[in-house]
Coordinates of C-alpha atoms and ligand atoms in Angstrom, one line a residue:
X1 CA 118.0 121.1 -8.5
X2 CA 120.3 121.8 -11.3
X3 CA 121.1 125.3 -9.4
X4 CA 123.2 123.9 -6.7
X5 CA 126.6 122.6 -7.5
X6 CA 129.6 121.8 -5.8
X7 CA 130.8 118.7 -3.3
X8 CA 128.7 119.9 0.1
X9 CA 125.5 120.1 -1.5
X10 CA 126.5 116.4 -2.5
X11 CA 126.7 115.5 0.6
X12 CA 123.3 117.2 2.1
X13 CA 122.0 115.5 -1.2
X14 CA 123.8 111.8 -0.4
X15 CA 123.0 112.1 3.9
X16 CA 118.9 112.7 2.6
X17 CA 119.5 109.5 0.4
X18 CA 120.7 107.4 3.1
X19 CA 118.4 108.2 5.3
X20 CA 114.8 107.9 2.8
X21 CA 116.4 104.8 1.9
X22 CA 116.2 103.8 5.6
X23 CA 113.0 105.1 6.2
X24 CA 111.5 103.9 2.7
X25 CA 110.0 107.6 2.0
X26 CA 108.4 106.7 -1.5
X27 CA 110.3 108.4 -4.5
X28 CA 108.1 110.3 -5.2
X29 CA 108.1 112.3 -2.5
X30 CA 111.7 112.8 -2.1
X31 CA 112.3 116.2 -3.8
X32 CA 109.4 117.7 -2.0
X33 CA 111.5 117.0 1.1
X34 CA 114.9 118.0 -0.3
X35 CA 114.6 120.5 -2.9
X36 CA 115.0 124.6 -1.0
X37 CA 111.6 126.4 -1.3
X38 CA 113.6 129.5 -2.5
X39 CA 116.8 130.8 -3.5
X40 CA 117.2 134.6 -3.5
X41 CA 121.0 135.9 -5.0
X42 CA 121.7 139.5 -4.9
X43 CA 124.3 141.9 -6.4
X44 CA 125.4 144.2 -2.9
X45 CA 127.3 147.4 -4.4
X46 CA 129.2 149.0 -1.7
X47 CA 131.9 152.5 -1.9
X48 CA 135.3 150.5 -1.0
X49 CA 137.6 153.1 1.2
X50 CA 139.9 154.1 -1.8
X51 CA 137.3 155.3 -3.4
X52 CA 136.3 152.7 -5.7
X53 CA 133.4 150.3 -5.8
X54 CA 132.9 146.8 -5.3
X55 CA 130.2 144.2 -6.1
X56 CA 129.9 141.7 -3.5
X57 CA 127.5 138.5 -4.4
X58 CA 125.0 138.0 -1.1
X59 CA 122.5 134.9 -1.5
X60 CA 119.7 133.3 0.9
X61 CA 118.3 129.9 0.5
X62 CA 115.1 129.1 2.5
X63 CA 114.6 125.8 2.8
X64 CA 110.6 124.9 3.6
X65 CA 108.1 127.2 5.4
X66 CA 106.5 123.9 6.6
X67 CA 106.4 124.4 10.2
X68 CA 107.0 127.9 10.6
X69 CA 109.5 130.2 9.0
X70 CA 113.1 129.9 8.3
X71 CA 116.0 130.2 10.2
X72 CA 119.4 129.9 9.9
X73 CA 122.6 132.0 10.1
X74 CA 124.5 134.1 8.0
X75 CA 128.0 133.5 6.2
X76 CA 130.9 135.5 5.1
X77 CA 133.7 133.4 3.0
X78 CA 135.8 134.0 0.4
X79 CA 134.8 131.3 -2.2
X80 CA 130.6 131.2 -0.9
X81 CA 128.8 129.6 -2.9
X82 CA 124.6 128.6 -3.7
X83 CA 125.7 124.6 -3.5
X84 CA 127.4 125.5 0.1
X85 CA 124.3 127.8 1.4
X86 CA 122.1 125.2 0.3
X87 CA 123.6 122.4 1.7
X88 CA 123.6 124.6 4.8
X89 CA 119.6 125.6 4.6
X90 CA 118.7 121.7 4.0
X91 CA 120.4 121.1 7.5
X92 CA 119.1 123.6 9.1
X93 CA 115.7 122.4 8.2
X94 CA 117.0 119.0 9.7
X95 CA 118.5 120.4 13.2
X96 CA 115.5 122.6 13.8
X97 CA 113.3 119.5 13.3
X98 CA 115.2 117.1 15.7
X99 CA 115.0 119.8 18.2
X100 CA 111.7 121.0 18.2
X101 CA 111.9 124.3 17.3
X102 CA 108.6 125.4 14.9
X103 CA 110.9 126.7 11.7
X104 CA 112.4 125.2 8.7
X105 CA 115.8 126.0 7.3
X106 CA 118.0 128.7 5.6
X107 CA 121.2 130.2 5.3
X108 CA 122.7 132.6 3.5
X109 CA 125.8 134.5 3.4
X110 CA 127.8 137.0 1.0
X111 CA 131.0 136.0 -1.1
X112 CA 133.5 138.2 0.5
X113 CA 136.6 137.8 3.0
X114 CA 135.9 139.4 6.2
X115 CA 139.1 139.9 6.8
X116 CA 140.3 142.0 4.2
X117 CA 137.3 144.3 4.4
X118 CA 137.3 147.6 6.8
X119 CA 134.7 147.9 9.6
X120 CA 133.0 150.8 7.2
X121 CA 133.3 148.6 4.4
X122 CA 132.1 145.8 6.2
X123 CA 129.1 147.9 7.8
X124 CA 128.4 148.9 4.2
X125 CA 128.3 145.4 2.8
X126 CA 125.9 144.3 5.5
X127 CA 123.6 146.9 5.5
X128 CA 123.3 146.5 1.8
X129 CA 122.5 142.9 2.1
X130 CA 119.9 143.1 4.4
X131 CA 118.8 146.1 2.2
X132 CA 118.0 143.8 -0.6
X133 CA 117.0 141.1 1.3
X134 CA 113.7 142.9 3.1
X135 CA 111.6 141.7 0.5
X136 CA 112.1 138.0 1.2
X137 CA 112.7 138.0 4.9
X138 CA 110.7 138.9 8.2
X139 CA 109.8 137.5 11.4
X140 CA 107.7 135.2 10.6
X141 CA 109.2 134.5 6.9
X142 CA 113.0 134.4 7.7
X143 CA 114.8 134.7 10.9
X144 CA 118.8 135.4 10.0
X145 CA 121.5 134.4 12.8
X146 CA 125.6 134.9 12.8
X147 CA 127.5 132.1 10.7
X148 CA 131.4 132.3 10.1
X149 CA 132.5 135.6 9.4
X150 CA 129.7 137.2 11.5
X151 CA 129.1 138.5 14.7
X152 CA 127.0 140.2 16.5
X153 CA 127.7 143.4 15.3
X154 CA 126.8 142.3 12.0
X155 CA 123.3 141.1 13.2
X156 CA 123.0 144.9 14.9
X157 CA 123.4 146.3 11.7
X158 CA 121.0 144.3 10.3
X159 CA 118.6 145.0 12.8
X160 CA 119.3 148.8 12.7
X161 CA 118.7 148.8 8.6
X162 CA 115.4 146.5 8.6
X163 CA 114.1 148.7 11.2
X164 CA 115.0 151.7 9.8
X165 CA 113.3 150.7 6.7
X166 CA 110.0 149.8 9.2
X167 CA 109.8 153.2 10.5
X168 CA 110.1 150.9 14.4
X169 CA 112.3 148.8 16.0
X170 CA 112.2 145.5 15.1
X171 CA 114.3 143.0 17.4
X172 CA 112.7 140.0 16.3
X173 CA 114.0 140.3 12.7
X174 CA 117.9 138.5 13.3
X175 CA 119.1 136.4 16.3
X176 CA 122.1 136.7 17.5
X177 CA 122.3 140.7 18.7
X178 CA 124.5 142.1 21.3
X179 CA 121.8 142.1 24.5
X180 CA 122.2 145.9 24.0
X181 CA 119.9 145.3 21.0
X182 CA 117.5 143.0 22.3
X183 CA 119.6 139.9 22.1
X184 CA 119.0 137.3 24.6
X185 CA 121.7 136.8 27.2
X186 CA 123.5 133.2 26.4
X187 CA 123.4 133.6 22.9
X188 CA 126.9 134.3 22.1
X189 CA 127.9 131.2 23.9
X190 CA 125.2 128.6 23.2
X191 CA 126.4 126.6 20.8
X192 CA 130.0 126.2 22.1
X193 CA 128.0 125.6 25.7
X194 CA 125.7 123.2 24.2
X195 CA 128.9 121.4 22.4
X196 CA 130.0 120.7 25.8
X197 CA 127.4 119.4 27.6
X198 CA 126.7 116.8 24.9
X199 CA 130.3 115.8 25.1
X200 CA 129.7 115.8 28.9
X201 CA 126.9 113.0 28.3
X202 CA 129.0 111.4 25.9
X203 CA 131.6 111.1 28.7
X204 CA 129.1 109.6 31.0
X205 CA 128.6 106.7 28.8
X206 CA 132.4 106.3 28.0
X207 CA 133.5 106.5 31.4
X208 CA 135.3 109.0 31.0
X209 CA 136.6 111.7 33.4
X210 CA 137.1 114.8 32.4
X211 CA 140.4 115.7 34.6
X212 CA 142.2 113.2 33.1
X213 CA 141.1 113.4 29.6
X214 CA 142.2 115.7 26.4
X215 CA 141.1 117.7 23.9
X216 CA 141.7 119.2 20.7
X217 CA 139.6 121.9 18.9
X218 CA 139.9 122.8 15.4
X219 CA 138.5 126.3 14.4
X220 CA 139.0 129.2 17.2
X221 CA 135.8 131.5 16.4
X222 CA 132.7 131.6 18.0
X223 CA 132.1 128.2 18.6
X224 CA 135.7 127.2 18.8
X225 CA 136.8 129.2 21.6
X226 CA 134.0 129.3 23.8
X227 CA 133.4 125.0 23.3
X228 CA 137.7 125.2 24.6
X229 CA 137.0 127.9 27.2
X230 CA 134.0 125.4 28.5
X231 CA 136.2 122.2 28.4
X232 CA 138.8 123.8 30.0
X233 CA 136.3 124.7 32.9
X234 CA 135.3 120.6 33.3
X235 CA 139.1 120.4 34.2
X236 CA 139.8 119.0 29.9
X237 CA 143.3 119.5 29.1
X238 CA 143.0 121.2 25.9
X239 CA 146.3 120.5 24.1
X240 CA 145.8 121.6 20.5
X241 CA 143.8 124.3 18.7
X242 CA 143.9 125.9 15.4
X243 CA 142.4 128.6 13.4
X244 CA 143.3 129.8 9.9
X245 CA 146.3 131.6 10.9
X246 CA 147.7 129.5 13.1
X247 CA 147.7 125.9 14.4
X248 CA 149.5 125.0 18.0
X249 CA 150.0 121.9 20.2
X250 CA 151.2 120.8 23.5
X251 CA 150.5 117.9 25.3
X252 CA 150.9 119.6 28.7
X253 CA 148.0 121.5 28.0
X254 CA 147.4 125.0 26.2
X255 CA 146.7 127.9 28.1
X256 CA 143.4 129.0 26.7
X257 CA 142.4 131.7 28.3
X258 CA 145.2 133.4 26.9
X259 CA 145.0 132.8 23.7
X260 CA 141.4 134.2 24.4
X261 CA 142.9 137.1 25.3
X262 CA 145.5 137.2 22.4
X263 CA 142.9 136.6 19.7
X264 CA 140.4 139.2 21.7
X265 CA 143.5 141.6 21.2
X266 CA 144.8 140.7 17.6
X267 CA 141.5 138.6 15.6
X268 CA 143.1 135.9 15.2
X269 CA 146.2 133.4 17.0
X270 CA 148.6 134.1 14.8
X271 CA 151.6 134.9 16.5
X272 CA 150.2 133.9 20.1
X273 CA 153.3 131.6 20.4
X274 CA 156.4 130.0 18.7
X275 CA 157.5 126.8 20.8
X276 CA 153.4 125.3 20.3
X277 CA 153.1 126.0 17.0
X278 CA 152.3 122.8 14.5
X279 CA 151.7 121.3 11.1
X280 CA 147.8 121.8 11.2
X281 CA 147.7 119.0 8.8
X282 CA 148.2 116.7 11.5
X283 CA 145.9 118.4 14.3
X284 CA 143.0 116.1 13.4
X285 CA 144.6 113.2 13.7
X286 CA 146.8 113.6 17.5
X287 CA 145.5 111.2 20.0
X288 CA 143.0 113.0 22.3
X289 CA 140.0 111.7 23.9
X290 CA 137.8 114.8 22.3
X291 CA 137.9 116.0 19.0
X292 CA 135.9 119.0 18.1
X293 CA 136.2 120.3 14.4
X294 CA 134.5 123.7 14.8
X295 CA 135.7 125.7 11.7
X296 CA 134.7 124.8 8.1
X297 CA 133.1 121.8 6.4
X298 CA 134.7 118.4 5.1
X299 CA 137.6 118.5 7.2
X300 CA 137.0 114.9 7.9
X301 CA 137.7 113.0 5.1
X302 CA 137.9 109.2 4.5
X303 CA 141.8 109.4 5.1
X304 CA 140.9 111.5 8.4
X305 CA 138.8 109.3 9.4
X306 CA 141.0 106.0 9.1
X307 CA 143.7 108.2 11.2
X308 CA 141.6 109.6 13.8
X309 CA 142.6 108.9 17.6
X310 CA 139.8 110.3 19.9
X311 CA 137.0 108.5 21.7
X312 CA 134.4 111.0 21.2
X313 CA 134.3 113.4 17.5
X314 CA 131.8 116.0 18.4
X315 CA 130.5 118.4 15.2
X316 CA 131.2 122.0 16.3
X317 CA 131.1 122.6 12.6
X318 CA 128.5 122.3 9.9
X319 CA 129.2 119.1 8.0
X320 CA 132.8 118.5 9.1
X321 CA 132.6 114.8 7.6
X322 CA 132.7 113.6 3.8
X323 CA 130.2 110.8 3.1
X324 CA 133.3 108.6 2.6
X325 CA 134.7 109.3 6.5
X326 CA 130.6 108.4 7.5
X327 CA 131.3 105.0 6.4
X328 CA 134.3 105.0 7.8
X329 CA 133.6 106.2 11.2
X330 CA 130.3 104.1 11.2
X331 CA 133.1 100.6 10.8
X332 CA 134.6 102.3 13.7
X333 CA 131.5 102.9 15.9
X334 CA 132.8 100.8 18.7
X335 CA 136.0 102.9 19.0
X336 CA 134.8 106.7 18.1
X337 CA 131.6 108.0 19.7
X338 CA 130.0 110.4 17.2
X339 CA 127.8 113.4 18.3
X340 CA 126.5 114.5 14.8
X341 CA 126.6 118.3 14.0
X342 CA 122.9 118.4 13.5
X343 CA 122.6 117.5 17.1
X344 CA 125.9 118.4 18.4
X345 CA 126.0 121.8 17.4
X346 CA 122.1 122.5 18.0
X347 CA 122.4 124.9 20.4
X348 CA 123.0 127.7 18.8
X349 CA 119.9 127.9 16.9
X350 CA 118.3 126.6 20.4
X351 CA 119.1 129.7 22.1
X352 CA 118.3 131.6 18.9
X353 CA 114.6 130.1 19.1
X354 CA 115.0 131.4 22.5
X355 CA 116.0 135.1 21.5
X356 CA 113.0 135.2 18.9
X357 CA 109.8 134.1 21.5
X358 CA 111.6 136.6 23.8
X359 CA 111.6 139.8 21.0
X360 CA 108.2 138.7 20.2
X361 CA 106.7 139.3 24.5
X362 CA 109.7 141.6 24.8
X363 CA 109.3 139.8 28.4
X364 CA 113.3 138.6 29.2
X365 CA 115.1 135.8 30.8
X366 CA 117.8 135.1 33.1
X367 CA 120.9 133.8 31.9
X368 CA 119.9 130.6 34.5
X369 CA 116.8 130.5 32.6
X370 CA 118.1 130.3 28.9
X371 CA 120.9 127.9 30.0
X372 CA 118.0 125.5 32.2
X373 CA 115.8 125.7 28.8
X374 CA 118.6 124.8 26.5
X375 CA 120.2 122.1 28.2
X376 CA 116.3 120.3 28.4
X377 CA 116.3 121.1 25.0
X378 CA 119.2 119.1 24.1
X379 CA 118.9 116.3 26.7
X380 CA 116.0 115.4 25.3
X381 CA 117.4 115.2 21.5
X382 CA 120.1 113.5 22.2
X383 CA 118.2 110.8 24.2
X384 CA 115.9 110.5 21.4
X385 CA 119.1 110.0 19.3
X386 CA 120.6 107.4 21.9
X387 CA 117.5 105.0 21.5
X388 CA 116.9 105.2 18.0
X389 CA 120.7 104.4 17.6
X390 CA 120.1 101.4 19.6
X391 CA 116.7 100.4 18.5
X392 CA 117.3 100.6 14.8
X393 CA 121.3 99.5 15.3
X394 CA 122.1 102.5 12.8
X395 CA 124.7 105.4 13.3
X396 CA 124.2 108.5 15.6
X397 CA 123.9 110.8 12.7
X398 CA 121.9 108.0 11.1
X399 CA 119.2 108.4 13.9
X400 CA 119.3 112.1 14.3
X401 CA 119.0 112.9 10.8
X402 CA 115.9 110.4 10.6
X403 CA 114.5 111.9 13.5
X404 CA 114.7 115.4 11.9
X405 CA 113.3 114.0 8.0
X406 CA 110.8 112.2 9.6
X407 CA 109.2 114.8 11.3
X408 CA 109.1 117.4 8.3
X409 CA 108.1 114.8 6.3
X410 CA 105.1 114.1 8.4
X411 CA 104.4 118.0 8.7
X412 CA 104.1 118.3 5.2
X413 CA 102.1 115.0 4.3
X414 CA 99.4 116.3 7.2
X415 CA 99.0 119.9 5.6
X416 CA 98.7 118.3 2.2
X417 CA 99.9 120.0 -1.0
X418 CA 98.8 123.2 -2.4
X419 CA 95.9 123.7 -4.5
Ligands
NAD501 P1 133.7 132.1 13.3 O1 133.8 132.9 12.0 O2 133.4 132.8 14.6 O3 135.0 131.3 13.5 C1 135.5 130.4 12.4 C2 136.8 129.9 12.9 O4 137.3 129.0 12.0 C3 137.9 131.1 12.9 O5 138.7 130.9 14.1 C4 138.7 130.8 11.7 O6 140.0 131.3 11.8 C5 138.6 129.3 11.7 N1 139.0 128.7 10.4 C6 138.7 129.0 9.1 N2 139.3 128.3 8.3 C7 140.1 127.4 8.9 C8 141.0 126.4 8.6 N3 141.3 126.1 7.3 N4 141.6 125.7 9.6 C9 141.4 126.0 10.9 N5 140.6 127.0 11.3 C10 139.9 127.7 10.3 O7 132.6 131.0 13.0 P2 131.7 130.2 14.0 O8 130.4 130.9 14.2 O9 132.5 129.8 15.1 O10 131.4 128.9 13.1 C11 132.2 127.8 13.0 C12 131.5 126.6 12.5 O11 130.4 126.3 13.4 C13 130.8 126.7 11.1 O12 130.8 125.5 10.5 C14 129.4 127.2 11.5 O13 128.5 126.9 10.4 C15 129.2 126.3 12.7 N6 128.1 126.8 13.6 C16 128.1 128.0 14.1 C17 127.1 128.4 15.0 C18 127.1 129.7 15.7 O14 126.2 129.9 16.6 N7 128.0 130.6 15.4 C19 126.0 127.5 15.3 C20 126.1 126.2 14.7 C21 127.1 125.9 13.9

């Protein structure tokens, strides 16, 4: 696996060796379990606005076709890298599997800021991508989704150039499409919605009442704004949010729905307010009774961890916590309840699983419908994660990675290996 680099395909690398330890998978079969099925990297030429051109790297890692095909979303960032969209694929293939939902995982993404590109240039980026990408994708190869730095205009355009390509409309191809394109109502807000109702359960068992508790969300995207918008609605003070322009706290309580409106306006919060604004390298650490990372990855490092002053850390993000800060937080298991991201964030792809089976009949849901289906969906993971947390007396993210391992690892030991 000599391909993948960097300090967060470490960690997918040391979270696998944690748990086969645990669950004594034999060394041999190890790196059948781990090692991505396929890496695809692509050179995406694109006319820049000044009339120049650009070459923008675009890569997709697929990480077994086990159990179905892949799936998994989509990332723009400035430093992307294979190591980073692999780590990203391998937990995919983990989430999916702890849920079950019949796909393994992948993720892939283009090495550009979204921000400093046009909407042309963007356009011409993406459909470029996907351009190069038909030969390894499909739906029932690889299904793509949004990630950071997407949206669902991106996923349209992806859509629009597959099918074009097809000579017919094919929906089923991405996840994550404005409804207007055959997306499924609920999509946009799943996993912020399913964020929430985990923390709801986690409440439950904390005794904890949501009026007179507080949050703090890090990361003010997707997943950021609508898991604040949702806490907000359970009557959670949210009293400190950041994105990467701006960080603000008050312990009164931050008006949320404006800096919806503010962001909706402007892209991003900077400038929504001068009297909040704070050091966002001390946002992690406040007291709250919630803390909901929902940005970028390895935010939560050992130091973090020893600081942190919330009751419940639920994983908006992808692999907010370092190795290091597991250990940490796992000496601290009496005081900080964890909601791993593989579980906690889940319900994105959920809803995603959703929007795919509902392309395929072209036969459509209610909103009550998606929202009744995802939340069955996740209470029955996270009970599953409850009891083997208690059974085995091992972590949260312990159990719900095992859960996931376990059950791709059976997969693949009852097909066999080819020839
Ligand atoms: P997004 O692009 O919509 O939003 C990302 C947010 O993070 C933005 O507000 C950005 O400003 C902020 N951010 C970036 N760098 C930051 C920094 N240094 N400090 C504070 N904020 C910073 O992305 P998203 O879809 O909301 O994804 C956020 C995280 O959730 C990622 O880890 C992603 O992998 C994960 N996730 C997303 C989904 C989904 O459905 N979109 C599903 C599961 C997991």
């Amino acid at each position: 696996m000599d391909i993948y680099t960097g300090p967060f395909f470490e960690q997918a690398r040391e979270n696998f060796a944690v748990i086969a330890d645990y669950l004594e998978i034999p060394e041999h079969q190890r790196l059948r379990l781990l090692m991505p099925k396929r890496a695809i990297v692509v050179a995406c030429p694109v006319h820049r606005d000044d009339g120049t051109e650009s070459v923008f790297t675009g890569y997709r890692v697929q990480h077994h076709l086990t159990m179905g095909p892949t799936k998994g979303g989509t990332r723009y960032a400035a430093n992307l890298h294979l190591g980073e969209v692999a780590a990203l694929a391998i937990a995919m293939s983990w989430k999916c599997a702890l849920t079950g939902l019949p796909y393994g995982g992948a993720k892939g993404g283009i090495c550009l800021d979204p921000y400093s590109l046009s909407k042309r240039e963007l356009e011409a980026v993406s459909r470029r991508y996907m351009q190069e990408m038909i030969p390894f994708v499909g739906p029932k190869t690889d299904v793509m989704a949004p990630d950071m730095g997407t949206n669902e205009q991106v996923m349209a355009w992806y859509m629009d150039t597959y099918s074009m390509y097809h000579g017919n409309t094919v929906t089923e191809i991405v996840t994550g499409k404005p409804v207007d394109a055959g997306g499924t109502v609920g999509r946009r807000e799943a996993t912020g919605h399913g964020v929430v109702h985990l923390v709801g359960r986690a409440m439950e068992r904390l005794g904890i009442h949501p009026a007179q508790s507080t949050a703090i969300v890090q990361g003010f995207g997707n997943v950021g704004s609508v898991t604040a918008q949702s806490l907000v609605q359970r009557g959670v003070r949210v009293v400190g949010v950041s994105d990467h322009t701006a960080c603000y706290y008050d312990a009164r309580g931050l008006d949320v729905p404006a800096m919806i409106r503010h962001t909706a306006q402007h892209g991003t919060l900077a400038g929504y307010s001068t009297e909040a604004a704070f050091d966002p390298r001390h946002l992690l650490t406040q007291p709250c009774d919630i803390l909901v990372p929902a940005a970028m990855e390895q935010v939560i490092t050992g130091d973090v961890a020893r600081k942190l002053q919330c009751r419940i850390l639920a994983e908006g993000a992808n692999g907010p916590t370092t190795p290091e800060a597991d250990r940490v937080l796992n000496e601290r298991r009496r005081e900080i309840f964890v909601i791993p991201d593989i579980l906690c964030n889940a319900g994105g792809v959920v809803v995603s699983y959703f929007e795919w089976v509902q392309d395929l009949q072209q036969l459509f849901w209610t909103e009550a419908e998606v929202s009744d289906r995802l939340n069955q969906v996740l209470e029955r993971a996270f009970h599953a994660v409850m009891d083997r947390a208690q059974r085995d007396k091992v972590s949260h993210r312990t159990a719900a990675l095992a859960i996931g391992i376990e059950k791709v690892q059976k997969a693949k030991l009852t097909r066999g290996l080819f020839p």
